[in-house]
Amino acid sequence: MLMWYGHRDAMTPPKLDLLQGTLDLMVLNTLAAMGSLHGYGIARRIEQVSGDQVLLNQGTIYASLVRLEQRGWIASSWGVSGNNRKAKFYSITRSGRSQLAADARHWERLTGVMDRVLGMSKDPDEEGNLA
Amino acid sequence: MSWLLRVFGRIRAYFSKRALDVDLEAEMAAHLDMAIEENIERGMSPFEARRQALLRFGSVQQAREIQREARGLMKLDILLGDLKYTLRTLGRDPGFTAVALLILALGIGANIAVFSVVDTLMLRPLPFADPHQLVWIAPPPTKCGLSCATYSTDAYDEFRMNSRSYQDVTGYFAFSSPGNLSLKLSGGAPIAATSIDVIANFFNVLGVQPARGRLFRPEDARHGAPPVIVLSDAWWRTQFNADPNIVGKAFDIGGQQTTVIGVLPASFDFGAVFAPGTKVDAITPLDLYGPPRDWGNIITFIGRLKPGVSLSQARQDAARVAPSMCWNNKQPQSCGSYKDQVVPVPLKDYISGRLRRSLVVVWSAVGMILLIACVNLSNLLLARVAARSKEFAMRGALGASRSRIVRQLLTESLVLSIAGSALGLCLAYVLVFWLAHQGSIALPLLSTLHIDGAALAWTFLIAITAAVLFGLVPGLRMAGGNLQESLKDSGLGSGQSRKHESIRSILVVSEVALACVLLVGAGLLLRSFLHVLDVDLGFQPDRAAAIKVDYDDNVPGDKTGVLTTQKRTVIFQQILAHVSAIPGVEAAGISDYLPLGQNRAWGTPFPKGIKPPDNASSPLVYVITPGYLHAMGTRIRGRDFTWDDGARSDSVVLISASFARYLASLANWPDGNAIGQVLASGKQDLHIVGIVDDVHEEAVEGEAGWQIYYPQSQADSAGAQLVLRTTLPPPVLANSVLRALRALNPKQTAAEFRPIQTLVDHANSPRRFFMILVASFATLGLLLAALGIYGVISYTVTRQTQEIGIRMALGASAGRVERQVLAGTLRLAIIGVFIGLAASLAAAKLIASLLFATSPWDVATYLGMALALLVVAAVSGYLPARRAARIDPMVALRAN
């Protein structure tokens, strides 16, 4: 991933590096919310929703799309975009929706646990309980 | 489930690369166009719009690569790429490839062949149903071997009835001689074949199903039942042309119309299992309760254990039943004579147990060959890889990981290994085919030798192991090198090559050591074999030959047998008179059994008045005519039988020297002289008229047992083998002898004229077989070691060209350089020989049981082989040494 950002603005905190699985989850969710989108649209949407906090080389989305499509969670077909441009559109499938729900639940649990564990060291009142 | 879809998706993507690539390009192009459009709408200039779009997109090449990685079988692509590269590089160096393939083919091929042999003889279960239940029941092994491992009909009945451990017990008649069957087809001379008589339940107990027709039923063996016969698959094909309607046809066999009731399957070979080295053409039922009942101990025992019965239980059971077994129910004093003489052992152990040691030695030898081959290849590859060290350094600098480089080198060695093993498999197939058709080697189950699934699996295993063995060392060496140094390395003779050289030296030393061990082993076995050949057999096999004689001494209505014996005497006299008249025949005689074959015993006669000790072994019996001993070349002290020894004169016998010594010590005869003394056998008085040299009658190597000879005019002859001693080579006389015999008896079968030497060779054949195997492996090992030494020294000289050039420029003479190279070679060889000799000394005990009259620490052999190896090493190093001496210092210094 090219770190071109680092030269621009030293004040904003560095963007988060995305892991393979999390990008897949974002793509899935975007399609679930937005319906049928082409690759560029998905990438732009993710950038907008994450408030530009994610380090995303837009090109990496195509690997993600191929993974999701092979697993049968999204389906693709060639179509025409708003500007009369030929593009490949992706939409979520039913198994994709159930996978999305499962993954989302998993994330919530994970983040909840992490919050609690990380919250441990901040609270001085808690220490008494451990003794 | 989704991962399964993913797998299919990956496979599909692998096969439609181009289409998917085109798709992706279109998508990415559309993506960029839309990004540029959006940027323009936001107000950027077209140039800036494009730049920003590309920046946000990231590297197009990278996007392509990760998409390809995500969708297809990347690892497979890499593997195929490696494979193609390997094939290219191997093709560019055909010399190296050819040598490597040859070495691998020889090493792996030998391994597969030996594995097949070991598998067939030792590991594979016998070709019967549930073979682990089958046991061989016999007395503990004694000097007289198979001839004493039999039981009588009454003993069989008793054992079968009272034993509780067996589903059933069967056996066969152990005293058939080859050519005992006479088949007369219409309009032709009688044809000789070999048949074995078996008890009616033989095939049931073994679990053999007929290929055609049926096998025996109890009524076929009953006295007076119509004669039936079962053919072996081989005889059915060769003699009867695989006639599909053979079942039910009747043929004149031995003068009786015998019906063929069935054909055995090709998988059943009686000779292969029970009588190695003999071909059994047909099987007939044994009439247990007819005349054979009074023939004494004639049946071997084979039993099938009940499921769940262990061997020790069967042994205890047998020990319990043995005392109640009688030799003959009509002679109560013979009951109890089988005490401790009935011991079951697993059939497989009986058949091939003796071979275990030899097979282990051969297998180790061939394993060592493979090791030597791998070491050789390691060296070769190391040299090759060192020549490419710059290429690998470059790759490493460009980002290839160590494992990637090692993987590529391993691919190379795998390709070589698999190609080599394919060739080796062909080689092994030819070898195995040839071995399986060597009918003269008396090894059990050898004729069933073939390459099967187990051998193929073994091939695969060896191929992989070999590839790892010889591919890993160069690979690790290469990948572990210092990148900078390799890139800088501009010429030969840098620091890294010194490390390489020590590895090469270690490899050469190990090769020499392994070759030394092999040579010493082969040398010891060869010496043993030569000692075996030197054994005094008690007869002179050269220029003597034997042929089976058919005769009809039947006198109808002869109750006492006296007239039969008289008729037979006359027949034999006539035959001998006619045959002796043939020019070239020095001596002729007839015996019913020949040495080194089967025989039987008739109890032990003891000196009159002496009480026989228990458990004395029995002498084997030969019923002979005058002249037989002379024809065999056996020395006699005293006198031979004459034609005057007949029914009316004293009963006379000849006994062997060791038997005579034993009896003399027992009876305290004056001067230890047995001649003139009298033995008591039953009610008869036997006068000893001569002492004969000991004859080896079971095996050449074992102790000679005892023999006793009766004149055929005073005893029952079990058959007739005519033995001739000739001044001409035996095959020349074959026709004249047959003609003479036919003139006397038109029913004489066209029997084979066998030189006595073949009997001896047949008895020695297992030992000869193993010796030849190990000797060929040792030769192969020596050759490989020599090639290895040559290769390494040659390569070292090449690498040191500059150094040598400098030395010569500084004043070293050509001779000195040559001597130095040779000295280096010999140093390596001597270290290797020392290690090899030490290893041989340590392993000597393993081979000791296979040696005959040779100590496993035989100094002459060790020194001789060490010397031979050093000479070979010196010769291998000589050519490179000469090349070193011829180096032109000017050329060497200028070369890069």
Coordinates of C-alpha atoms in Angstrom, one line a residue, chain A residues 1-2 4 8 15 38-41 43-44 47-48 52 54 56-68 70-73 78 81 83 85-90 99, chain B residues 2-3 5-7 9-11 13 20 23-24 26-28 30-39 41-42 52-53 55-59 62-64 66-67 70-72:
Chain A
M1 CA 0.0 0.0 0.0
L2 CA 1.5 3.3 -1.0
W4 CA 1.5 8.8 -0.2
R8 CA 0.5 15.7 2.8
K15 CA -5.2 6.3 8.2
H38 CA -20.1 -1.0 -9.8
G39 CA -16.5 -1.3 -8.5
Y40 CA -15.8 2.4 -8.6
G41 CA -19.1 3.2 -6.8
A43 CA -14.9 2.2 -3.5
R44 CA -16.2 5.8 -3.4
E47 CA -14.3 6.2 1.3
Q48 CA -17.2 8.6 2.0
D52 CA -11.7 9.3 4.7
V54 CA -9.4 4.4 5.8
L56 CA -7.7 2.3 0.6
N57 CA -6.0 1.8 -2.7
Q58 CA -9.1 1.6 -4.8
G59 CA -7.6 -1.0 -7.0
T60 CA -7.5 -3.5 -4.2
I61 CA -11.3 -3.7 -4.2
Y62 CA -11.2 -6.0 -7.3
A63 CA -9.4 -8.7 -5.3
S64 CA -12.1 -8.4 -2.7
L65 CA -14.9 -8.6 -5.2
V66 CA -13.4 -11.7 -6.8
R67 CA -13.2 -13.4 -3.4
L68 CA -16.8 -12.6 -2.5
Q70 CA -16.3 -17.0 -5.8
R71 CA -17.9 -17.7 -2.5
G72 CA -21.3 -16.9 -3.9
W73 CA -22.0 -14.0 -1.6
W78 CA -22.3 -6.3 -17.1
S81 CA -24.0 3.1 -15.7
N83 CA -23.4 8.1 -17.8
R85 CA -20.7 3.8 -19.6
K86 CA -20.3 0.0 -19.7
A87 CA -19.5 -1.3 -16.2
K88 CA -19.7 -4.5 -14.2
F89 CA -22.4 -4.2 -11.5
Y90 CA -22.4 -6.3 -8.3
Q99 CA -23.0 -14.1 5.9
Chain B
S2 CA -18.8 -21.4 0.6
W3 CA -15.2 -22.5 0.7
L5 CA -17.5 -23.0 -4.0
R6 CA -14.3 -21.0 -3.7
V7 CA -12.2 -24.0 -4.6
G9 CA -14.1 -21.0 -8.5
R10 CA -10.4 -21.1 -8.2
I11 CA -10.1 -24.1 -10.5
A13 CA -10.5 -19.3 -12.9
L20 CA -10.8 -13.0 -16.8
D23 CA -12.6 -8.6 -18.0
L24 CA -10.5 -7.1 -15.3
A26 CA -12.2 -3.5 -18.9
E27 CA -13.4 -3.0 -15.3
M28 CA -10.3 -1.1 -14.3
A30 CA -14.1 1.9 -16.6
H31 CA -13.2 2.6 -13.0
L32 CA -10.5 5.1 -14.0
D33 CA -12.8 6.7 -16.5
M34 CA -15.5 7.2 -14.0
A35 CA -13.0 8.6 -11.4
I36 CA -11.6 11.0 -14.0
E37 CA -15.2 12.1 -14.9
E38 CA -16.0 12.8 -11.2
N39 CA -12.8 14.7 -10.7
E41 CA -17.0 17.6 -12.4
R42 CA -15.4 18.7 -9.2
Q52 CA -5.7 12.2 -8.8
A53 CA -7.7 9.3 -10.2
L55 CA -3.2 8.2 -7.2
R56 CA -6.4 7.1 -5.5
F57 CA -6.5 3.9 -7.5
G58 CA -3.1 2.8 -6.4
S59 CA -0.8 0.8 -8.5
Q62 CA -0.5 -4.4 -8.0
A63 CA -4.2 -4.4 -8.3
R64 CA -3.9 -6.8 -11.2
I66 CA -3.6 -9.3 -6.1
Q67 CA -6.7 -9.9 -8.0
A70 CA -7.2 -14.0 -5.1
R71 CA -8.9 -15.7 -8.0
G72 CA -6.7 -18.5 -9.2

